[in-house]
């Protein structure tokens, strides 16, 4: 790989002692910085009823981010189709693409609401995720103008469409001619020379309306700092919140480092924190560069998107700057 394409996924995490509105404003401000630093895309996500995440309406937030920037591509990672009618999603994406030509990408997923109360509020049936392939095909028909009704506004071309996958939806994406955004443990399983799912995706790919060639983006928690310890500390608040959510059922706002007491965790929670950290990439610029070279070599991905919420705003800004430096000298 002669060039490293890097993007950012910002879930609009809420920081301890900060408001939801401040979280959304921080996302928009981070997008401005990402554009100045030369990142390829800036993506936002969809979560409903999560106390620690303000990003519930990705197309609306994407519009705010696109309005605050000029050139960087803006997208979703993703819109959860089981929570929406495909026609409405198509109309929202086409509106974005009409307002911000050649800048909009749509990552779509199949996740259901995090809790039973959220699933009930979304009117989701227990088998909602089972209709994902059907809903995705219907969404594509509206975007392409071949659906049973004409989705408007009509535009020339359609947004880039990417399937979010932990590995299970790659064959469907290949058959439909869509890009993929892959995250999860499979990225760090080195039992084979190359990522088996992505290898199969490339081999099975058929040109589609969204893209004529396979395009694979991988997503991983990444933190870069002046020391390894500082980089690890940047990832710790989200690792802590995720570990606690497995017990409490609630993902809380990200605590500051000073608010984290690892000794208060159970042995199981402590192991989960360590596992969450082990599933990320962190260190100095040179250390992260080496880890990324290994990961990109294993996956042979076209692009990487940096995820992870950080409670340290200054540290996050520094990490974004240092990661941009890594990409620039690749």
PDB file of N, CA and C in Angstrom, residues 180-257:
ATOM      1  N   UNK A 180     -17.997  -2.069   1.958  1.00  0.00           N
ATOM      2  CA  UNK A 180     -18.202  -2.609   3.296  1.00  0.00           C
ATOM      3  C   UNK A 180     -17.378  -1.809   4.310  1.00  0.00           C
ATOM      4  N   UNK A 181     -17.904  -1.740   5.522  1.00  0.00           N
ATOM      5  CA  UNK A 181     -17.164  -1.211   6.666  1.00  0.00           C
ATOM      6  C   UNK A 181     -17.139  -2.324   7.699  1.00  0.00           C
ATOM      7  N   UNK A 182     -15.954  -2.829   7.996  1.00  0.00           N
ATOM      8  CA  UNK A 182     -15.804  -4.015   8.837  1.00  0.00           C
ATOM      9  C   UNK A 182     -15.083  -3.657  10.125  1.00  0.00           C
ATOM     10  N   UNK A 183     -15.654  -4.070  11.246  1.00  0.00           N
ATOM     11  CA  UNK A 183     -15.003  -3.907  12.538  1.00  0.00           C
ATOM     12  C   UNK A 183     -15.106  -5.192  13.324  1.00  0.00           C
ATOM     13  N   UNK A 184     -14.617  -5.156  14.566  1.00  0.00           N
ATOM     14  CA  UNK A 184     -14.771  -6.315  15.431  1.00  0.00           C
ATOM     15  C   UNK A 184     -13.540  -7.190  15.544  1.00  0.00           C
ATOM     16  N   UNK A 185     -13.673  -8.270  16.312  1.00  0.00           N
ATOM     17  CA  UNK A 185     -12.531  -9.148  16.615  1.00  0.00           C
ATOM     18  C   UNK A 185     -11.872  -9.786  15.407  1.00  0.00           C
ATOM     19  N   UNK A 186     -12.621  -9.968  14.314  1.00  0.00           N
ATOM     20  CA  UNK A 186     -12.031 -10.647  13.148  1.00  0.00           C
ATOM     21  C   UNK A 186     -10.831  -9.896  12.588  1.00  0.00           C
ATOM     22  N   UNK A 187     -10.752  -8.581  12.848  1.00  0.00           N
ATOM     23  CA  UNK A 187      -9.623  -7.795  12.340  1.00  0.00           C
ATOM     24  C   UNK A 187      -8.315  -8.169  13.029  1.00  0.00           C
ATOM     25  N   UNK A 188      -8.426  -8.763  14.219  1.00  0.00           N
ATOM     26  CA  UNK A 188      -7.219  -9.063  14.994  1.00  0.00           C
ATOM     27  C   UNK A 188      -6.983 -10.566  15.138  1.00  0.00           C
ATOM     28  N   UNK A 189      -7.732 -11.363  14.383  1.00  0.00           N
ATOM     29  CA  UNK A 189      -7.562 -12.810  14.379  1.00  0.00           C
ATOM     30  C   UNK A 189      -6.567 -13.175  13.288  1.00  0.00           C
ATOM     31  N   UNK A 190      -5.360 -13.494  13.680  1.00  0.00           N
ATOM     32  CA  UNK A 190      -4.307 -13.752  12.695  1.00  0.00           C
ATOM     33  C   UNK A 190      -4.079 -15.246  12.468  1.00  0.00           C
ATOM     34  N   UNK A 191      -5.157 -16.033  12.564  1.00  0.00           N
ATOM     35  CA  UNK A 191      -5.034 -17.475  12.339  1.00  0.00           C
ATOM     36  C   UNK A 191      -4.876 -17.807  10.859  1.00  0.00           C
ATOM     37  N   UNK A 192      -5.138 -16.841   9.987  1.00  0.00           N
ATOM     38  CA  UNK A 192      -4.953 -17.013   8.551  1.00  0.00           C
ATOM     39  C   UNK A 192      -4.053 -15.888   8.042  1.00  0.00           C
ATOM     40  N   UNK A 193      -3.400 -16.076   6.894  1.00  0.00           N
ATOM     41  CA  UNK A 193      -2.495 -15.030   6.384  1.00  0.00           C
ATOM     42  C   UNK A 193      -3.206 -13.713   6.105  1.00  0.00           C
ATOM     43  N   UNK A 194      -4.471 -13.798   5.650  1.00  0.00           N
ATOM     44  CA  UNK A 194      -5.248 -12.596   5.348  1.00  0.00           C
ATOM     45  C   UNK A 194      -6.660 -12.782   5.879  1.00  0.00           C
ATOM     46  N   UNK A 195      -7.362 -11.688   6.045  1.00  0.00           N
ATOM     47  CA  UNK A 195      -8.722 -11.716   6.564  1.00  0.00           C
ATOM     48  C   UNK A 195      -9.607 -12.524   5.617  1.00  0.00           C
ATOM     49  N   UNK A 196     -10.133 -13.647   6.113  1.00  0.00           N
ATOM     50  CA  UNK A 196     -10.860 -14.576   5.244  1.00  0.00           C
ATOM     51  C   UNK A 196     -12.117 -13.933   4.666  1.00  0.00           C
ATOM     52  N   UNK A 197     -12.861 -13.205   5.490  1.00  0.00           N
ATOM     53  CA  UNK A 197     -14.108 -12.609   5.018  1.00  0.00           C
ATOM     54  C   UNK A 197     -13.883 -11.581   3.928  1.00  0.00           C
ATOM     55  N   UNK A 198     -12.880 -10.731   4.095  1.00  0.00           N
ATOM     56  CA  UNK A 198     -12.605  -9.708   3.091  1.00  0.00           C
ATOM     57  C   UNK A 198     -12.019 -10.319   1.820  1.00  0.00           C
ATOM     58  N   UNK A 199     -11.250 -11.384   1.975  1.00  0.00           N
ATOM     59  CA  UNK A 199     -10.738 -12.083   0.791  1.00  0.00           C
ATOM     60  C   UNK A 199     -11.890 -12.643  -0.035  1.00  0.00           C
ATOM     61  N   UNK A 200     -12.867 -13.256   0.650  1.00  0.00           N
ATOM     62  CA  UNK A 200     -14.030 -13.802  -0.051  1.00  0.00           C
ATOM     63  C   UNK A 200     -14.865 -12.686  -0.670  1.00  0.00           C
ATOM     64  N   UNK A 201     -14.996 -11.584   0.032  1.00  0.00           N
ATOM     65  CA  UNK A 201     -15.765 -10.436  -0.470  1.00  0.00           C
ATOM     66  C   UNK A 201     -15.192  -9.963  -1.807  1.00  0.00           C
ATOM     67  N   UNK A 202     -13.888  -9.836  -1.871  1.00  0.00           N
ATOM     68  CA  UNK A 202     -13.275  -9.385  -3.128  1.00  0.00           C
ATOM     69  C   UNK A 202     -13.486 -10.401  -4.242  1.00  0.00           C
ATOM     70  N   UNK A 203     -13.374 -11.674  -3.900  1.00  0.00           N
ATOM     71  CA  UNK A 203     -13.528 -12.705  -4.918  1.00  0.00           C
ATOM     72  C   UNK A 203     -14.949 -12.837  -5.435  1.00  0.00           C
ATOM     73  N   UNK A 204     -15.937 -12.556  -4.585  1.00  0.00           N
ATOM     74  CA  UNK A 204     -17.344 -12.709  -4.953  1.00  0.00           C
ATOM     75  C   UNK A 204     -17.961 -11.422  -5.496  1.00  0.00           C
ATOM     76  N   UNK A 205     -17.240 -10.330  -5.455  1.00  0.00           N
ATOM     77  CA  UNK A 205     -17.822  -9.014  -5.753  1.00  0.00           C
ATOM     78  C   UNK A 205     -18.339  -8.924  -7.194  1.00  0.00           C
ATOM     79  N   UNK A 206     -19.541  -8.329  -7.311  1.00  0.00           N
ATOM     80  CA  UNK A 206     -20.121  -8.024  -8.617  1.00  0.00           C
ATOM     81  C   UNK A 206     -20.345  -6.513  -8.681  1.00  0.00           C
ATOM     82  N   UNK A 207     -19.991  -5.913  -9.775  1.00  0.00           N
ATOM     83  CA  UNK A 207     -20.179  -4.468  -9.919  1.00  0.00           C
ATOM     84  C   UNK A 207     -21.637  -4.102  -9.727  1.00  0.00           C
ATOM     85  N   UNK A 208     -21.878  -3.015  -8.979  1.00  0.00           N
ATOM     86  CA  UNK A 208     -23.240  -2.581  -8.710  1.00  0.00           C
ATOM     87  C   UNK A 208     -23.407  -1.099  -8.957  1.00  0.00           C
ATOM     88  N   UNK A 209     -24.588  -0.593  -8.586  1.00  0.00           N
ATOM     89  CA  UNK A 209     -24.879   0.818  -8.816  1.00  0.00           C
ATOM     90  C   UNK A 209     -24.041   1.722  -7.940  1.00  0.00           C
ATOM     91  N   UNK A 210     -23.647   1.212  -6.764  1.00  0.00           N
ATOM     92  CA  UNK A 210     -22.903   2.048  -5.829  1.00  0.00           C
ATOM     93  C   UNK A 210     -21.421   2.126  -6.174  1.00  0.00           C
ATOM     94  N   UNK A 211     -20.840   1.015  -6.574  1.00  0.00           N
ATOM     95  CA  UNK A 211     -19.420   0.991  -6.912  1.00  0.00           C
ATOM     96  C   UNK A 211     -19.154  -0.136  -7.898  1.00  0.00           C
ATOM     97  N   UNK A 212     -18.200   0.076  -8.788  1.00  0.00           N
ATOM     98  CA  UNK A 212     -17.877  -0.940  -9.792  1.00  0.00           C
ATOM     99  C   UNK A 212     -16.752  -1.858  -9.340  1.00  0.00           C
ATOM    100  N   UNK A 213     -16.097  -1.498  -8.236  1.00  0.00           N
ATOM    101  CA  UNK A 213     -15.001  -2.310  -7.702  1.00  0.00           C
ATOM    102  C   UNK A 213     -15.208  -2.473  -6.203  1.00  0.00           C
ATOM    103  N   UNK A 214     -14.721  -3.562  -5.617  1.00  0.00           N
ATOM    104  CA  UNK A 214     -14.876  -3.737  -4.168  1.00  0.00           C
ATOM    105  C   UNK A 214     -14.140  -2.650  -3.404  1.00  0.00           C
ATOM    106  N   UNK A 215     -14.754  -2.193  -2.339  1.00  0.00           N
ATOM    107  CA  UNK A 215     -14.119  -1.165  -1.498  1.00  0.00           C
ATOM    108  C   UNK A 215     -14.327  -1.547  -0.045  1.00  0.00           C
ATOM    109  N   UNK A 216     -13.238  -1.813   0.643  1.00  0.00           N
ATOM    110  CA  UNK A 216     -13.301  -2.268   2.030  1.00  0.00           C
ATOM    111  C   UNK A 216     -12.695  -1.232   2.966  1.00  0.00           C
ATOM    112  N   UNK A 217     -13.496  -0.813   3.935  1.00  0.00           N
ATOM    113  CA  UNK A 217     -13.044   0.079   4.997  1.00  0.00           C
ATOM    114  C   UNK A 217     -13.050  -0.725   6.289  1.00  0.00           C
ATOM    115  N   UNK A 218     -12.006  -0.631   7.072  1.00  0.00           N
ATOM    116  CA  UNK A 218     -11.992  -1.293   8.359  1.00  0.00           C
ATOM    117  C   UNK A 218     -12.063  -0.242   9.460  1.00  0.00           C
ATOM    118  N   UNK A 219     -12.707  -0.614  10.565  1.00  0.00           N
ATOM    119  CA  UNK A 219     -12.937   0.322  11.664  1.00  0.00           C
ATOM    120  C   UNK A 219     -12.289  -0.221  12.934  1.00  0.00           C
ATOM    121  N   UNK A 220     -11.503   0.626  13.599  1.00  0.00           N
ATOM    122  CA  UNK A 220     -10.835   0.200  14.828  1.00  0.00           C
ATOM    123  C   UNK A 220     -10.647   1.392  15.753  1.00  0.00           C
ATOM    124  N   UNK A 221     -10.665   1.121  17.050  1.00  0.00           N
ATOM    125  CA  UNK A 221     -10.340   2.154  18.031  1.00  0.00           C
ATOM    126  C   UNK A 221      -8.860   2.501  17.901  1.00  0.00           C
ATOM    127  N   UNK A 222      -8.565   3.753  17.695  1.00  0.00           N
ATOM    128  CA  UNK A 222      -7.177   4.193  17.508  1.00  0.00           C
ATOM    129  C   UNK A 222      -6.927   5.413  18.385  1.00  0.00           C
ATOM    130  N   UNK A 223      -5.806   5.401  19.095  1.00  0.00           N
ATOM    131  CA  UNK A 223      -5.386   6.557  19.885  1.00  0.00           C
ATOM    132  C   UNK A 223      -3.887   6.739  19.724  1.00  0.00           C
ATOM    133  N   UNK A 224      -3.477   7.961  19.437  1.00  0.00           N
ATOM    134  CA  UNK A 224      -2.063   8.287  19.259  1.00  0.00           C
ATOM    135  C   UNK A 224      -1.714   9.409  20.229  1.00  0.00           C
ATOM    136  N   UNK A 225      -0.584   9.272  20.895  1.00  0.00           N
ATOM    137  CA  UNK A 225      -0.149  10.299  21.852  1.00  0.00           C
ATOM    138  C   UNK A 225       1.371  10.350  21.850  1.00  0.00           C
ATOM    139  N   UNK A 226       1.907  11.208  22.679  1.00  0.00           N
ATOM    140  CA  UNK A 226       3.361  11.355  22.744  1.00  0.00           C
ATOM    141  C   UNK A 226       4.018  10.186  23.462  1.00  0.00           C
ATOM    142  N   UNK A 227       3.249   9.473  24.294  1.00  0.00           N
ATOM    143  CA  UNK A 227       3.768   8.267  24.950  1.00  0.00           C
ATOM    144  C   UNK A 227       2.720   7.168  24.841  1.00  0.00           C
ATOM    145  N   UNK A 228       3.164   5.925  24.984  1.00  0.00           N
ATOM    146  CA  UNK A 228       2.242   4.788  24.938  1.00  0.00           C
ATOM    147  C   UNK A 228       1.223   4.864  26.055  1.00  0.00           C
ATOM    148  N   UNK A 229       1.673   5.265  27.244  1.00  0.00           N
ATOM    149  CA  UNK A 229       0.791   5.333  28.408  1.00  0.00           C
ATOM    150  C   UNK A 229      -0.306   6.371  28.197  1.00  0.00           C
ATOM    151  N   UNK A 230       0.050   7.511  27.608  1.00  0.00           N
ATOM    152  CA  UNK A 230      -0.949   8.545  27.351  1.00  0.00           C
ATOM    153  C   UNK A 230      -1.980   8.072  26.325  1.00  0.00           C
ATOM    154  N   UNK A 231      -1.522   7.341  25.320  1.00  0.00           N
ATOM    155  CA  UNK A 231      -2.439   6.828  24.305  1.00  0.00           C
ATOM    156  C   UNK A 231      -3.396   5.804  24.908  1.00  0.00           C
ATOM    157  N   UNK A 232      -2.873   4.930  25.760  1.00  0.00           N
ATOM    158  CA  UNK A 232      -3.727   3.942  26.424  1.00  0.00           C
ATOM    159  C   UNK A 232      -4.783   4.633  27.285  1.00  0.00           C
ATOM    160  N   UNK A 233      -4.396   5.698  27.961  1.00  0.00           N
ATOM    161  CA  UNK A 233      -5.329   6.429  28.811  1.00  0.00           C
ATOM    162  C   UNK A 233      -6.465   7.042  28.003  1.00  0.00           C
ATOM    163  N   UNK A 234      -6.191   7.408  26.748  1.00  0.00           N
ATOM    164  CA  UNK A 234      -7.240   7.970  25.911  1.00  0.00           C
ATOM    165  C   UNK A 234      -8.335   6.944  25.611  1.00  0.00           C
ATOM    166  N   UNK A 235      -7.959   5.680  25.476  1.00  0.00           N
ATOM    167  CA  UNK A 235      -8.925   4.625  25.177  1.00  0.00           C
ATOM    168  C   UNK A 235      -9.635   4.106  26.424  1.00  0.00           C
ATOM    169  N   UNK A 236      -9.064   4.355  27.591  1.00  0.00           N
ATOM    170  CA  UNK A 236      -9.576   3.755  28.821  1.00  0.00           C
ATOM    171  C   UNK A 236     -11.021   4.141  29.157  1.00  0.00           C
ATOM    172  N   UNK A 237     -11.445   5.412  29.049  1.00  0.00           N
ATOM    173  CA  UNK A 237     -12.820   5.739  29.433  1.00  0.00           C
ATOM    174  C   UNK A 237     -13.883   4.948  28.681  1.00  0.00           C
ATOM    175  N   UNK A 238     -13.735   4.780  27.369  1.00  0.00           N
ATOM    176  CA  UNK A 238     -14.728   3.998  26.640  1.00  0.00           C
ATOM    177  C   UNK A 238     -14.620   2.519  26.999  1.00  0.00           C
ATOM    178  N   UNK A 239     -13.404   2.017  27.161  1.00  0.00           N
ATOM    179  CA  UNK A 239     -13.235   0.618  27.564  1.00  0.00           C
ATOM    180  C   UNK A 239     -13.904   0.374  28.916  1.00  0.00           C
ATOM    181  N   UNK A 240     -13.780   1.333  29.818  1.00  0.00           N
ATOM    182  CA  UNK A 240     -14.407   1.278  31.146  1.00  0.00           C
ATOM    183  C   UNK A 240     -15.937   1.282  31.016  1.00  0.00           C
ATOM    184  N   UNK A 241     -16.459   2.224  30.234  1.00  0.00           N
ATOM    185  CA  UNK A 241     -17.909   2.350  30.089  1.00  0.00           C
ATOM    186  C   UNK A 241     -18.513   1.110  29.436  1.00  0.00           C
ATOM    187  N   UNK A 242     -17.823   0.557  28.453  1.00  0.00           N
ATOM    188  CA  UNK A 242     -18.314  -0.665  27.806  1.00  0.00           C
ATOM    189  C   UNK A 242     -18.324  -1.842  28.770  1.00  0.00           C
ATOM    190  N   UNK A 243     -17.265  -1.974  29.549  1.00  0.00           N
ATOM    191  CA  UNK A 243     -17.189  -3.080  30.505  1.00  0.00           C
ATOM    192  C   UNK A 243     -18.305  -2.977  31.542  1.00  0.00           C
ATOM    193  N   UNK A 244     -18.542  -1.794  32.050  1.00  0.00           N
ATOM    194  CA  UNK A 244     -19.595  -1.605  33.046  1.00  0.00           C
ATOM    195  C   UNK A 244     -20.981  -1.819  32.440  1.00  0.00           C
ATOM    196  N   UNK A 245     -21.148  -1.458  31.164  1.00  0.00           N
ATOM    197  CA  UNK A 245     -22.462  -1.613  30.535  1.00  0.00           C
ATOM    198  C   UNK A 245     -22.877  -3.072  30.421  1.00  0.00           C
ATOM    199  N   UNK A 246     -21.895  -3.967  30.341  1.00  0.00           N
ATOM    200  CA  UNK A 246     -22.204  -5.391  30.266  1.00  0.00           C
ATOM    201  C   UNK A 246     -22.868  -5.880  31.546  1.00  0.00           C
ATOM    202  N   UNK A 247     -22.596  -5.191  32.652  1.00  0.00           N
ATOM    203  CA  UNK A 247     -23.180  -5.559  33.938  1.00  0.00           C
ATOM    204  C   UNK A 247     -24.435  -4.752  34.243  1.00  0.00           C
ATOM    205  N   UNK A 248     -24.375  -3.449  33.986  1.00  0.00           N
ATOM    206  CA  UNK A 248     -25.478  -2.559  34.348  1.00  0.00           C
ATOM    207  C   UNK A 248     -26.557  -2.466  33.275  1.00  0.00           C
ATOM    208  N   UNK A 249     -26.200  -2.812  32.027  1.00  0.00           N
ATOM    209  CA  UNK A 249     -27.154  -2.677  30.930  1.00  0.00           C
ATOM    210  C   UNK A 249     -27.276  -1.260  30.411  1.00  0.00           C
ATOM    211  N   UNK A 250     -26.405  -0.355  30.886  1.00  0.00           N
ATOM    212  CA  UNK A 250     -26.460   1.049  30.486  1.00  0.00           C
ATOM    213  C   UNK A 250     -25.073   1.556  30.161  1.00  0.00           C
ATOM    214  N   UNK A 251     -24.928   2.154  28.968  1.00  0.00           N
ATOM    215  CA  UNK A 251     -23.667   2.775  28.587  1.00  0.00           C
ATOM    216  C   UNK A 251     -23.728   4.225  29.033  1.00  0.00           C
ATOM    217  N   UNK A 252     -22.936   4.575  30.035  1.00  0.00           N
ATOM    218  CA  UNK A 252     -22.994   5.889  30.657  1.00  0.00           C
ATOM    219  C   UNK A 252     -22.060   6.885  29.961  1.00  0.00           C
ATOM    220  N   UNK A 253     -22.214   8.195  30.244  1.00  0.00           N
ATOM    221  CA  UNK A 253     -21.272   9.183  29.722  1.00  0.00           C
ATOM    222  C   UNK A 253     -19.836   8.819  30.082  1.00  0.00           C
ATOM    223  N   UNK A 254     -18.907   9.209  29.223  1.00  0.00           N
ATOM    224  CA  UNK A 254     -17.509   8.844  29.424  1.00  0.00           C
ATOM    225  C   UNK A 254     -16.919   9.600  30.613  1.00  0.00           C
ATOM    226  N   UNK A 255     -16.355   8.879  31.567  1.00  0.00           N
ATOM    227  CA  UNK A 255     -15.739   9.551  32.714  1.00  0.00           C
ATOM    228  C   UNK A 255     -14.366  10.100  32.351  1.00  0.00           C
ATOM    229  N   UNK A 256     -13.907  11.064  33.114  1.00  0.00           N
ATOM    230  CA  UNK A 256     -12.525  11.508  32.964  1.00  0.00           C
ATOM    231  C   UNK A 256     -11.618  10.451  33.580  1.00  0.00           C
ATOM    232  N   UNK A 257     -10.332  10.514  33.255  1.00  0.00           N
ATOM    233  CA  UNK A 257      -9.395   9.545  33.822  1.00  0.00           C
ATOM    234  C   UNK A 257      -9.421   9.601  35.345  1.00  0.00           C
TER     235      UNK A 257
END
